[in-house]
Amino acid sequence: MHGPALSGWLLVALCAASGAYCLLRMRAGGAAERGAAGSEAVMGFGMAAMALPAAVLTPPEWSWVLYAGVFGLAALHGLVAAVRHGGHHLHHLVGSLAMVYMALAMAAAPAGAGGHAGHGGAAGASGGIPVLTGVLLAYYGVYVLRSGARLVPVAAATGAARIRTGTTGTAAGELTLVCRLSMGLAMLAMLLAL
């Protein structure tokens, strides 16, 4: 990002914590839930790696191609899962394709124009295709608002507060939604810095 390295470190911590929680989620649930948690863990750790401040690690130029390849494979996995199961797997597909897009944009960026999705370079330096970046920003903006709204307590018929999560309503289900919301916010930040 254009600001101090602190914002980059906060993004790294947020994404790494989300990835670690997703790894823990892989221990429970059915095969589909474990697969979704695994996809989200890959996304979280990949985003954390892309957000590392350039002052700490300036990645070699070939690393962006490696990121694009890894997330290209994740996109293929997401496509197969979306065709078989639909639902949240479509979001995984969009997320993987967004990561491929950001990696390719960073690979194509001039040496002084950024080098890291988490910290764009000179003011006005931009990577990627503005229309595609705008579409992804709109998608993630809606996703974040929708996910955040699902965490807002609503009055139940009895007057008691409950959380509308779309999951089991358990603390683990709520934490999963918070994890997804955090990664959506991180994706917004990375796209804005592109």
Short mmCIF file of N, CA and C in Angstrom, two decimals:
data_model
loop_
_atom_site.label_atom_id
_atom_site.label_comp_id
_atom_site.label_asym_id
_atom_site.label_seq_id
_atom_site.Cartn_x
_atom_site.Cartn_y
_atom_site.Cartn_z
N MET A 1 0.83 -1.16 0.00
CA MET A 1 0.00 0.00 0.00
C MET A 1 0.88 1.23 0.00
N HIS A 2 0.30 2.35 -0.23
CA HIS A 2 1.08 3.56 -0.35
C HIS A 2 1.57 4.08 0.99
N GLY A 3 1.00 3.64 2.08
CA GLY A 3 1.35 4.12 3.42
C GLY A 3 2.52 3.36 3.99
N PRO A 4 2.66 3.44 5.31
CA PRO A 4 3.78 2.78 5.98
C PRO A 4 3.66 1.26 5.92
N ALA A 5 4.76 0.61 6.25
CA ALA A 5 4.80 -0.85 6.20
C ALA A 5 3.86 -1.48 7.22
N LEU A 6 3.42 -0.73 8.22
CA LEU A 6 2.53 -1.26 9.24
C LEU A 6 1.26 -1.84 8.62
N SER A 7 0.69 -1.14 7.65
CA SER A 7 -0.53 -1.64 7.02
C SER A 7 -0.26 -2.96 6.30
N GLY A 8 0.90 -3.10 5.69
CA GLY A 8 1.26 -4.37 5.05
C GLY A 8 1.39 -5.49 6.06
N TRP A 9 2.00 -5.19 7.20
CA TRP A 9 2.15 -6.20 8.25
C TRP A 9 0.80 -6.61 8.84
N LEU A 10 -0.10 -5.64 8.98
CA LEU A 10 -1.44 -5.96 9.48
C LEU A 10 -2.18 -6.87 8.50
N LEU A 11 -2.02 -6.61 7.23
CA LEU A 11 -2.63 -7.46 6.20
C LEU A 11 -2.04 -8.86 6.23
N VAL A 12 -0.72 -8.95 6.40
CA VAL A 12 -0.06 -10.26 6.51
C VAL A 12 -0.59 -11.02 7.72
N ALA A 13 -0.68 -10.34 8.86
CA ALA A 13 -1.16 -11.00 10.08
C ALA A 13 -2.61 -11.47 9.93
N LEU A 14 -3.45 -10.64 9.36
CA LEU A 14 -4.86 -10.99 9.16
C LEU A 14 -5.00 -12.21 8.26
N CYS A 15 -4.30 -12.21 7.15
CA CYS A 15 -4.40 -13.32 6.20
C CYS A 15 -3.78 -14.60 6.75
N ALA A 16 -2.64 -14.48 7.43
CA ALA A 16 -2.00 -15.67 8.00
C ALA A 16 -2.87 -16.27 9.11
N ALA A 17 -3.47 -15.41 9.94
CA ALA A 17 -4.35 -15.91 11.00
C ALA A 17 -5.57 -16.61 10.40
N SER A 18 -6.12 -16.04 9.34
CA SER A 18 -7.26 -16.67 8.66
C SER A 18 -6.85 -18.01 8.07
N GLY A 19 -5.69 -18.06 7.44
CA GLY A 19 -5.20 -19.32 6.88
C GLY A 19 -4.98 -20.38 7.95
N ALA A 20 -4.42 -19.97 9.10
CA ALA A 20 -4.19 -20.91 10.20
C ALA A 20 -5.52 -21.44 10.74
N TYR A 21 -6.51 -20.56 10.90
CA TYR A 21 -7.81 -21.01 11.38
C TYR A 21 -8.43 -21.99 10.39
N CYS A 22 -8.27 -21.73 9.11
CA CYS A 22 -8.83 -22.64 8.09
C CYS A 22 -8.15 -24.00 8.16
N LEU A 23 -6.85 -24.03 8.44
CA LEU A 23 -6.17 -25.32 8.63
C LEU A 23 -6.76 -26.08 9.81
N LEU A 24 -7.05 -25.37 10.89
CA LEU A 24 -7.67 -26.01 12.05
C LEU A 24 -9.06 -26.54 11.71
N ARG A 25 -9.79 -25.81 10.87
CA ARG A 25 -11.13 -26.25 10.47
C ARG A 25 -11.09 -27.54 9.64
N MET A 26 -9.96 -27.82 9.03
CA MET A 26 -9.86 -29.03 8.19
C MET A 26 -9.94 -30.30 9.03
N ARG A 27 -9.75 -30.19 10.34
CA ARG A 27 -9.79 -31.38 11.20
C ARG A 27 -11.21 -31.86 11.45
N ALA A 28 -12.19 -31.02 11.27
CA ALA A 28 -13.57 -31.37 11.60
C ALA A 28 -14.45 -31.30 10.36
N GLY A 29 -15.62 -31.89 10.46
CA GLY A 29 -16.58 -31.80 9.38
C GLY A 29 -16.41 -32.87 8.32
N GLY A 30 -17.29 -32.80 7.35
CA GLY A 30 -17.26 -33.76 6.26
C GLY A 30 -16.21 -33.41 5.22
N ALA A 31 -16.15 -34.24 4.19
CA ALA A 31 -15.14 -34.05 3.15
C ALA A 31 -15.32 -32.70 2.44
N ALA A 32 -16.55 -32.31 2.18
CA ALA A 32 -16.79 -31.04 1.50
C ALA A 32 -16.34 -29.86 2.36
N GLU A 33 -16.62 -29.93 3.65
CA GLU A 33 -16.20 -28.86 4.56
C GLU A 33 -14.68 -28.79 4.67
N ARG A 34 -14.04 -29.95 4.72
CA ARG A 34 -12.58 -29.97 4.79
C ARG A 34 -11.98 -29.41 3.50
N GLY A 35 -12.57 -29.74 2.37
CA GLY A 35 -12.08 -29.21 1.10
C GLY A 35 -12.21 -27.70 1.02
N ALA A 36 -13.36 -27.17 1.48
CA ALA A 36 -13.56 -25.72 1.49
C ALA A 36 -12.56 -25.05 2.43
N ALA A 37 -12.35 -25.65 3.59
CA ALA A 37 -11.39 -25.08 4.55
C ALA A 37 -9.97 -25.11 3.98
N GLY A 38 -9.62 -26.17 3.27
CA GLY A 38 -8.31 -26.25 2.63
C GLY A 38 -8.11 -25.18 1.58
N SER A 39 -9.14 -24.97 0.76
CA SER A 39 -9.07 -23.91 -0.26
C SER A 39 -8.91 -22.54 0.38
N GLU A 40 -9.64 -22.31 1.46
CA GLU A 40 -9.54 -21.03 2.14
C GLU A 40 -8.18 -20.86 2.83
N ALA A 41 -7.59 -21.96 3.31
CA ALA A 41 -6.25 -21.88 3.92
C ALA A 41 -5.21 -21.50 2.86
N VAL A 42 -5.28 -22.11 1.70
CA VAL A 42 -4.36 -21.76 0.61
C VAL A 42 -4.51 -20.29 0.24
N MET A 43 -5.76 -19.83 0.16
CA MET A 43 -6.01 -18.43 -0.16
C MET A 43 -5.43 -17.52 0.92
N GLY A 44 -5.67 -17.84 2.18
CA GLY A 44 -5.17 -17.00 3.27
C GLY A 44 -3.66 -16.89 3.29
N PHE A 45 -2.99 -18.04 3.17
CA PHE A 45 -1.52 -18.01 3.19
C PHE A 45 -0.95 -17.37 1.93
N GLY A 46 -1.60 -17.58 0.79
CA GLY A 46 -1.15 -16.94 -0.45
C GLY A 46 -1.28 -15.43 -0.37
N MET A 47 -2.39 -14.97 0.19
CA MET A 47 -2.58 -13.52 0.34
C MET A 47 -1.56 -12.94 1.33
N ALA A 48 -1.27 -13.69 2.39
CA ALA A 48 -0.27 -13.23 3.36
C ALA A 48 1.09 -13.09 2.68
N ALA A 49 1.46 -14.05 1.86
CA ALA A 49 2.75 -13.99 1.17
C ALA A 49 2.80 -12.81 0.19
N MET A 50 1.69 -12.57 -0.52
CA MET A 50 1.67 -11.47 -1.48
C MET A 50 1.71 -10.11 -0.78
N ALA A 51 1.25 -10.05 0.46
CA ALA A 51 1.16 -8.77 1.17
C ALA A 51 2.42 -8.42 1.96
N LEU A 52 3.40 -9.31 1.99
CA LEU A 52 4.63 -9.00 2.73
C LEU A 52 5.21 -7.67 2.26
N PRO A 53 5.56 -6.79 3.18
CA PRO A 53 6.14 -5.50 2.78
C PRO A 53 7.41 -5.70 1.96
N ALA A 54 7.54 -4.93 0.89
CA ALA A 54 8.68 -5.05 -0.01
C ALA A 54 10.00 -4.77 0.69
N ALA A 55 9.99 -3.98 1.76
CA ALA A 55 11.22 -3.71 2.50
C ALA A 55 11.75 -4.97 3.16
N VAL A 56 10.87 -5.92 3.45
CA VAL A 56 11.27 -7.18 4.09
C VAL A 56 11.70 -8.19 3.04
N LEU A 57 10.91 -8.29 2.00
CA LEU A 57 11.16 -9.31 0.98
C LEU A 57 10.76 -8.76 -0.37
N THR A 58 11.74 -8.58 -1.22
CA THR A 58 11.46 -8.20 -2.60
C THR A 58 11.49 -9.49 -3.40
N PRO A 59 10.31 -9.94 -3.84
CA PRO A 59 10.26 -11.23 -4.52
C PRO A 59 10.93 -11.17 -5.89
N PRO A 60 11.56 -12.27 -6.28
CA PRO A 60 12.12 -12.31 -7.63
C PRO A 60 10.99 -12.25 -8.66
N GLU A 61 11.30 -11.79 -9.85
CA GLU A 61 10.27 -11.61 -10.87
C GLU A 61 9.52 -12.90 -11.18
N TRP A 62 10.19 -14.05 -11.11
CA TRP A 62 9.54 -15.31 -11.44
C TRP A 62 8.52 -15.74 -10.39
N SER A 63 8.58 -15.14 -9.18
CA SER A 63 7.65 -15.55 -8.12
C SER A 63 6.20 -15.24 -8.48
N TRP A 64 5.99 -14.15 -9.24
CA TRP A 64 4.62 -13.81 -9.63
C TRP A 64 4.04 -14.86 -10.57
N VAL A 65 4.88 -15.41 -11.42
CA VAL A 65 4.44 -16.49 -12.32
C VAL A 65 4.12 -17.73 -11.50
N LEU A 66 4.93 -17.99 -10.47
CA LEU A 66 4.66 -19.11 -9.57
C LEU A 66 3.32 -18.93 -8.86
N TYR A 67 3.07 -17.72 -8.33
CA TYR A 67 1.77 -17.43 -7.71
C TYR A 67 0.63 -17.68 -8.70
N ALA A 68 0.80 -17.18 -9.92
CA ALA A 68 -0.25 -17.36 -10.93
C ALA A 68 -0.48 -18.84 -11.20
N GLY A 69 0.58 -19.63 -11.24
CA GLY A 69 0.44 -21.07 -11.47
C GLY A 69 -0.28 -21.78 -10.32
N VAL A 70 0.12 -21.46 -9.10
CA VAL A 70 -0.50 -22.09 -7.92
C VAL A 70 -1.99 -21.74 -7.88
N PHE A 71 -2.31 -20.47 -8.06
CA PHE A 71 -3.71 -20.09 -7.99
C PHE A 71 -4.48 -20.46 -9.25
N GLY A 72 -3.77 -20.67 -10.35
CA GLY A 72 -4.42 -21.22 -11.54
C GLY A 72 -4.89 -22.65 -11.26
N LEU A 73 -4.04 -23.43 -10.60
CA LEU A 73 -4.45 -24.79 -10.20
C LEU A 73 -5.59 -24.74 -9.18
N ALA A 74 -5.52 -23.79 -8.25
CA ALA A 74 -6.61 -23.64 -7.28
C ALA A 74 -7.91 -23.25 -8.00
N ALA A 75 -7.80 -22.43 -9.05
CA ALA A 75 -8.99 -22.06 -9.82
C ALA A 75 -9.59 -23.28 -10.53
N LEU A 76 -8.73 -24.14 -11.07
CA LEU A 76 -9.24 -25.36 -11.70
C LEU A 76 -9.95 -26.24 -10.66
N HIS A 77 -9.35 -26.37 -9.50
CA HIS A 77 -9.98 -27.13 -8.42
C HIS A 77 -11.31 -26.49 -8.04
N GLY A 78 -11.34 -25.17 -7.94
CA GLY A 78 -12.56 -24.45 -7.62
C GLY A 78 -13.64 -24.63 -8.68
N LEU A 79 -13.22 -24.67 -9.95
CA LEU A 79 -14.17 -24.88 -11.04
C LEU A 79 -14.82 -26.25 -10.95
N VAL A 80 -13.99 -27.28 -10.71
CA VAL A 80 -14.52 -28.64 -10.58
C VAL A 80 -15.47 -28.71 -9.38
N ALA A 81 -15.08 -28.13 -8.26
CA ALA A 81 -15.94 -28.15 -7.07
C ALA A 81 -17.22 -27.36 -7.30
N ALA A 82 -17.12 -26.24 -8.01
CA ALA A 82 -18.32 -25.44 -8.28
C ALA A 82 -19.30 -26.18 -9.18
N VAL A 83 -18.76 -26.90 -10.16
CA VAL A 83 -19.63 -27.67 -11.05
C VAL A 83 -20.31 -28.80 -10.27
N ARG A 84 -19.57 -29.45 -9.40
CA ARG A 84 -20.12 -30.57 -8.63
C ARG A 84 -21.07 -30.12 -7.53
N HIS A 85 -20.68 -29.05 -6.80
CA HIS A 85 -21.41 -28.70 -5.59
C HIS A 85 -22.03 -27.31 -5.61
N GLY A 86 -21.55 -26.40 -6.48
CA GLY A 86 -22.07 -25.04 -6.51
C GLY A 86 -21.76 -24.30 -5.23
N GLY A 87 -22.66 -23.41 -4.83
CA GLY A 87 -22.56 -22.71 -3.56
C GLY A 87 -21.29 -21.91 -3.38
N HIS A 88 -20.69 -22.06 -2.21
CA HIS A 88 -19.53 -21.27 -1.83
C HIS A 88 -18.31 -21.56 -2.72
N HIS A 89 -18.33 -22.68 -3.42
CA HIS A 89 -17.20 -23.00 -4.30
C HIS A 89 -17.07 -22.00 -5.44
N LEU A 90 -18.17 -21.38 -5.84
CA LEU A 90 -18.10 -20.32 -6.85
C LEU A 90 -17.28 -19.15 -6.32
N HIS A 91 -17.43 -18.85 -5.05
CA HIS A 91 -16.63 -17.78 -4.44
C HIS A 91 -15.15 -18.16 -4.43
N HIS A 92 -14.85 -19.41 -4.14
CA HIS A 92 -13.45 -19.87 -4.18
C HIS A 92 -12.88 -19.72 -5.58
N LEU A 93 -13.68 -20.02 -6.59
CA LEU A 93 -13.24 -19.88 -7.97
C LEU A 93 -12.93 -18.42 -8.28
N VAL A 94 -13.82 -17.51 -7.90
CA VAL A 94 -13.60 -16.08 -8.13
C VAL A 94 -12.34 -15.62 -7.39
N GLY A 95 -12.18 -16.05 -6.14
CA GLY A 95 -11.01 -15.66 -5.37
C GLY A 95 -9.71 -16.15 -5.99
N SER A 96 -9.70 -17.39 -6.46
CA SER A 96 -8.49 -17.93 -7.09
C SER A 96 -8.18 -17.18 -8.39
N LEU A 97 -9.21 -16.89 -9.16
CA LEU A 97 -8.99 -16.14 -10.41
C LEU A 97 -8.51 -14.72 -10.11
N ALA A 98 -9.02 -14.11 -9.03
CA ALA A 98 -8.55 -12.78 -8.64
C ALA A 98 -7.07 -12.82 -8.25
N MET A 99 -6.66 -13.89 -7.58
CA MET A 99 -5.25 -14.01 -7.21
C MET A 99 -4.37 -14.19 -8.44
N VAL A 100 -4.84 -14.98 -9.41
CA VAL A 100 -4.11 -15.14 -10.67
C VAL A 100 -3.97 -13.78 -11.35
N TYR A 101 -5.07 -13.05 -11.40
CA TYR A 101 -5.08 -11.73 -12.02
C TYR A 101 -4.08 -10.78 -11.35
N MET A 102 -4.10 -10.74 -10.00
CA MET A 102 -3.17 -9.84 -9.30
C MET A 102 -1.72 -10.26 -9.52
N ALA A 103 -1.46 -11.57 -9.51
CA ALA A 103 -0.09 -12.04 -9.72
C ALA A 103 0.40 -11.68 -11.13
N LEU A 104 -0.45 -11.87 -12.12
CA LEU A 104 -0.05 -11.52 -13.49
C LEU A 104 0.12 -10.01 -13.66
N ALA A 105 -0.74 -9.24 -12.99
CA ALA A 105 -0.59 -7.78 -13.05
C ALA A 105 0.72 -7.34 -12.42
N MET A 106 1.09 -7.98 -11.32
CA MET A 106 2.35 -7.62 -10.67
C MET A 106 3.55 -8.09 -11.50
N ALA A 107 3.41 -9.23 -12.18
CA ALA A 107 4.50 -9.70 -13.04
C ALA A 107 4.71 -8.75 -14.21
N ALA A 108 3.63 -8.16 -14.70
CA ALA A 108 3.72 -7.26 -15.85
C ALA A 108 4.08 -5.83 -15.46
N ALA A 109 4.00 -5.50 -14.17
CA ALA A 109 4.29 -4.14 -13.71
C ALA A 109 5.76 -3.82 -13.88
N PRO A 110 6.07 -2.58 -14.25
CA PRO A 110 7.48 -2.19 -14.33
C PRO A 110 8.15 -2.32 -12.97
N ALA A 111 9.45 -2.50 -12.96
CA ALA A 111 10.20 -2.77 -11.73
C ALA A 111 9.94 -1.74 -10.64
N GLY A 112 9.82 -0.49 -10.95
CA GLY A 112 9.63 0.54 -9.94
C GLY A 112 8.18 0.80 -9.59
N ALA A 113 7.24 0.10 -10.24
CA ALA A 113 5.83 0.44 -10.06
C ALA A 113 5.15 -0.36 -8.97
N GLY A 114 5.87 -1.10 -8.21
CA GLY A 114 5.17 -1.80 -7.13
C GLY A 114 5.94 -3.00 -6.69
N GLY A 115 5.75 -4.10 -7.39
CA GLY A 115 6.44 -5.31 -7.03
C GLY A 115 5.70 -6.16 -6.02
N HIS A 116 4.73 -5.61 -5.33
CA HIS A 116 3.96 -6.37 -4.36
C HIS A 116 2.53 -5.88 -4.41
N ALA A 117 1.59 -6.78 -4.45
CA ALA A 117 0.18 -6.37 -4.50
C ALA A 117 -0.20 -5.60 -3.26
N GLY A 118 0.49 -5.80 -2.17
CA GLY A 118 0.14 -5.13 -0.93
C GLY A 118 0.68 -3.72 -0.83
N HIS A 119 1.46 -3.25 -1.76
CA HIS A 119 2.01 -1.91 -1.61
C HIS A 119 2.28 -1.19 -2.88
N GLY A 120 1.53 -1.20 -3.85
CA GLY A 120 1.68 -0.41 -5.06
C GLY A 120 2.89 0.50 -5.05
N GLY A 121 3.34 1.06 -6.02
CA GLY A 121 4.56 1.85 -5.99
C GLY A 121 4.28 3.33 -5.96
N ALA A 122 4.76 4.01 -6.97
CA ALA A 122 4.59 5.45 -7.04
C ALA A 122 3.11 5.79 -7.14
N ALA A 123 2.77 6.95 -6.65
CA ALA A 123 1.37 7.37 -6.73
C ALA A 123 0.93 7.37 -8.17
N GLY A 124 -0.19 6.79 -8.43
CA GLY A 124 -0.71 6.74 -9.79
C GLY A 124 -0.25 5.51 -10.55
N ALA A 125 0.76 4.80 -10.07
CA ALA A 125 1.19 3.59 -10.74
C ALA A 125 0.14 2.53 -10.53
N SER A 126 -0.28 1.91 -11.58
CA SER A 126 -1.38 0.97 -11.48
C SER A 126 -1.06 -0.26 -12.30
N GLY A 127 -1.41 -1.42 -11.77
CA GLY A 127 -1.25 -2.66 -12.50
C GLY A 127 -2.62 -3.20 -12.85
N GLY A 128 -2.67 -3.99 -13.85
CA GLY A 128 -3.93 -4.63 -14.20
C GLY A 128 -4.80 -3.80 -15.11
N ILE A 129 -5.95 -4.35 -15.39
CA ILE A 129 -6.93 -3.73 -16.27
C ILE A 129 -7.96 -3.04 -15.38
N PRO A 130 -8.10 -1.72 -15.50
CA PRO A 130 -8.99 -0.99 -14.58
C PRO A 130 -10.42 -1.53 -14.54
N VAL A 131 -10.99 -1.92 -15.66
CA VAL A 131 -12.36 -2.42 -15.66
C VAL A 131 -12.46 -3.73 -14.88
N LEU A 132 -11.51 -4.64 -15.10
CA LEU A 132 -11.52 -5.91 -14.37
C LEU A 132 -11.28 -5.69 -12.88
N THR A 133 -10.36 -4.79 -12.56
CA THR A 133 -10.12 -4.46 -11.16
C THR A 133 -11.40 -3.91 -10.54
N GLY A 134 -12.10 -3.04 -11.26
CA GLY A 134 -13.36 -2.48 -10.77
C GLY A 134 -14.43 -3.53 -10.55
N VAL A 135 -14.52 -4.50 -11.46
CA VAL A 135 -15.51 -5.57 -11.30
C VAL A 135 -15.17 -6.40 -10.05
N LEU A 136 -13.90 -6.72 -9.87
CA LEU A 136 -13.50 -7.48 -8.68
C LEU A 136 -13.72 -6.68 -7.40
N LEU A 137 -13.45 -5.38 -7.44
CA LEU A 137 -13.72 -4.54 -6.27
C LEU A 137 -15.21 -4.53 -5.95
N ALA A 138 -16.05 -4.43 -6.97
CA ALA A 138 -17.50 -4.44 -6.74
C ALA A 138 -17.94 -5.79 -6.16
N TYR A 139 -17.41 -6.88 -6.72
CA TYR A 139 -17.76 -8.21 -6.22
C TYR A 139 -17.40 -8.34 -4.74
N TYR A 140 -16.15 -8.00 -4.41
CA TYR A 140 -15.71 -8.14 -3.02
C TYR A 140 -16.38 -7.13 -2.10
N GLY A 141 -16.72 -5.96 -2.60
CA GLY A 141 -17.46 -5.00 -1.79
C GLY A 141 -18.83 -5.56 -1.40
N VAL A 142 -19.53 -6.14 -2.36
CA VAL A 142 -20.83 -6.75 -2.07
C VAL A 142 -20.65 -7.95 -1.15
N TYR A 143 -19.63 -8.76 -1.40
CA TYR A 143 -19.38 -9.94 -0.56
C TYR A 143 -19.13 -9.55 0.89
N VAL A 144 -18.31 -8.52 1.09
CA VAL A 144 -17.98 -8.07 2.44
C VAL A 144 -19.23 -7.51 3.13
N LEU A 145 -19.99 -6.69 2.43
CA LEU A 145 -21.20 -6.13 3.04
C LEU A 145 -22.21 -7.22 3.38
N ARG A 146 -22.36 -8.18 2.49
CA ARG A 146 -23.29 -9.28 2.73
C ARG A 146 -22.82 -10.14 3.91
N SER A 147 -21.52 -10.45 3.94
CA SER A 147 -20.98 -11.26 5.05
C SER A 147 -21.09 -10.52 6.36
N GLY A 148 -20.80 -9.22 6.35
CA GLY A 148 -20.90 -8.43 7.56
C GLY A 148 -22.34 -8.36 8.06
N ALA A 149 -23.28 -8.23 7.14
CA ALA A 149 -24.70 -8.17 7.52
C ALA A 149 -25.16 -9.47 8.16
N ARG A 150 -24.57 -10.58 7.75
CA ARG A 150 -24.93 -11.87 8.33
C ARG A 150 -24.43 -12.02 9.76
N LEU A 151 -23.50 -11.17 10.17
CA LEU A 151 -22.99 -11.22 11.54
C LEU A 151 -23.74 -10.28 12.49
N VAL A 152 -24.57 -9.44 11.94
CA VAL A 152 -25.30 -8.48 12.77
C VAL A 152 -26.40 -9.20 13.54
N PRO A 153 -26.46 -8.99 14.84
CA PRO A 153 -27.54 -9.63 15.62
C PRO A 153 -28.91 -9.11 15.17
N VAL A 154 -29.85 -10.01 15.07
CA VAL A 154 -31.22 -9.64 14.73
C VAL A 154 -32.13 -10.16 15.83
N ALA A 155 -33.23 -9.50 16.03
CA ALA A 155 -34.16 -9.93 17.08
C ALA A 155 -34.92 -11.17 16.62
N ALA A 156 -34.90 -12.18 17.44
CA ALA A 156 -35.66 -13.39 17.15
C ALA A 156 -37.12 -13.14 17.56
N ALA A 157 -37.98 -14.07 17.22
CA ALA A 157 -39.40 -13.92 17.55
C ALA A 157 -39.62 -13.79 19.04
N THR A 158 -38.76 -14.39 19.85
CA THR A 158 -38.92 -14.32 21.31
C THR A 158 -38.32 -13.06 21.90
N GLY A 159 -37.66 -12.27 21.10
CA GLY A 159 -37.05 -11.04 21.60
C GLY A 159 -35.58 -11.22 21.95
N ALA A 160 -35.10 -12.44 22.00
CA ALA A 160 -33.68 -12.68 22.29
C ALA A 160 -32.87 -12.42 21.03
N ALA A 161 -31.62 -12.03 21.23
CA ALA A 161 -30.74 -11.79 20.08
C ALA A 161 -30.12 -13.09 19.62
N ARG A 162 -29.95 -13.21 18.33
CA ARG A 162 -29.26 -14.37 17.76
C ARG A 162 -28.41 -13.86 16.60
N ILE A 163 -27.54 -14.69 16.12
CA ILE A 163 -26.68 -14.34 15.01
C ILE A 163 -27.16 -15.09 13.77
N ARG A 164 -27.35 -14.35 12.71
CA ARG A 164 -27.79 -14.96 11.46
C ARG A 164 -26.54 -15.24 10.64
N THR A 165 -26.06 -16.48 10.66
CA THR A 165 -24.80 -16.82 10.01
C THR A 165 -24.96 -17.63 8.75
N GLY A 166 -26.06 -18.28 8.57
CA GLY A 166 -26.19 -19.15 7.42
C GLY A 166 -25.51 -20.48 7.68
N THR A 167 -24.94 -20.66 8.86
CA THR A 167 -24.32 -21.92 9.23
C THR A 167 -25.12 -22.51 10.38
N THR A 168 -24.50 -23.20 11.24
CA THR A 168 -25.20 -23.86 12.33
C THR A 168 -25.57 -22.90 13.45
N GLY A 169 -25.06 -21.67 13.43
CA GLY A 169 -25.32 -20.73 14.49
C GLY A 169 -24.39 -20.93 15.67
N THR A 170 -23.43 -21.83 15.55
CA THR A 170 -22.48 -22.09 16.61
C THR A 170 -21.37 -21.05 16.57
N ALA A 171 -20.59 -21.01 17.64
CA ALA A 171 -19.45 -20.10 17.68
C ALA A 171 -18.47 -20.43 16.55
N ALA A 172 -18.28 -21.71 16.27
CA ALA A 172 -17.37 -22.10 15.18
C ALA A 172 -17.90 -21.61 13.84
N GLY A 173 -19.21 -21.70 13.63
CA GLY A 173 -19.79 -21.21 12.38
C GLY A 173 -19.64 -19.71 12.25
N GLU A 174 -19.80 -19.00 13.36
CA GLU A 174 -19.63 -17.55 13.35
C GLU A 174 -18.18 -17.17 13.09
N LEU A 175 -17.25 -17.91 13.68
CA LEU A 175 -15.84 -17.63 13.47
C LEU A 175 -15.44 -17.91 12.03
N THR A 176 -16.03 -18.93 11.43
CA THR A 176 -15.78 -19.22 10.02
C THR A 176 -16.23 -18.05 9.16
N LEU A 177 -17.39 -17.50 9.46
CA LEU A 177 -17.89 -16.35 8.70
C LEU A 177 -16.99 -15.13 8.90
N VAL A 178 -16.50 -14.92 10.12
CA VAL A 178 -15.58 -13.82 10.39
C VAL A 178 -14.29 -14.01 9.59
N CYS A 179 -13.80 -15.24 9.52
CA CYS A 179 -12.60 -15.55 8.75
C CYS A 179 -12.81 -15.19 7.27
N ARG A 180 -13.95 -15.60 6.73
CA ARG A 180 -14.25 -15.30 5.32
C ARG A 180 -14.40 -13.79 5.10
N LEU A 181 -15.02 -13.12 6.05
CA LEU A 181 -15.16 -11.67 5.97
C LEU A 181 -13.79 -11.00 5.99
N SER A 182 -12.90 -11.48 6.85
CA SER A 182 -11.54 -10.92 6.95
C SER A 182 -10.78 -11.08 5.64
N MET A 183 -10.90 -12.26 5.05
CA MET A 183 -10.19 -12.47 3.78
C MET A 183 -10.81 -11.64 2.66
N GLY A 184 -12.12 -11.43 2.71
CA GLY A 184 -12.75 -10.55 1.73
C GLY A 184 -12.26 -9.11 1.86
N LEU A 185 -12.14 -8.64 3.10
CA LEU A 185 -11.60 -7.30 3.34
C LEU A 185 -10.15 -7.19 2.87
N ALA A 186 -9.37 -8.24 3.13
CA ALA A 186 -7.97 -8.24 2.69
C ALA A 186 -7.89 -8.21 1.17
N MET A 187 -8.77 -8.94 0.51
CA MET A 187 -8.78 -8.93 -0.96
C MET A 187 -9.13 -7.54 -1.47
N LEU A 188 -10.08 -6.87 -0.83
CA LEU A 188 -10.41 -5.50 -1.21
C LEU A 188 -9.18 -4.60 -1.09
N ALA A 189 -8.47 -4.72 0.03
CA ALA A 189 -7.29 -3.89 0.24
C ALA A 189 -6.22 -4.16 -0.82
N MET A 190 -6.02 -5.42 -1.15
CA MET A 190 -5.00 -5.77 -2.14
C MET A 190 -5.39 -5.28 -3.53
N LEU A 191 -6.66 -5.39 -3.86
CA LEU A 191 -7.11 -4.89 -5.17
C LEU A 191 -7.01 -3.38 -5.25
N LEU A 192 -7.33 -2.69 -4.16
CA LEU A 192 -7.20 -1.23 -4.15
C LEU A 192 -5.75 -0.80 -4.32
N ALA A 193 -4.82 -1.58 -3.79
CA ALA A 193 -3.40 -1.23 -3.88
C ALA A 193 -2.77 -1.65 -5.20
N LEU A 194 -3.48 -2.41 -6.00
CA LEU A 194 -2.92 -2.92 -7.27
C LEU A 194 -2.55 -1.82 -8.21
#
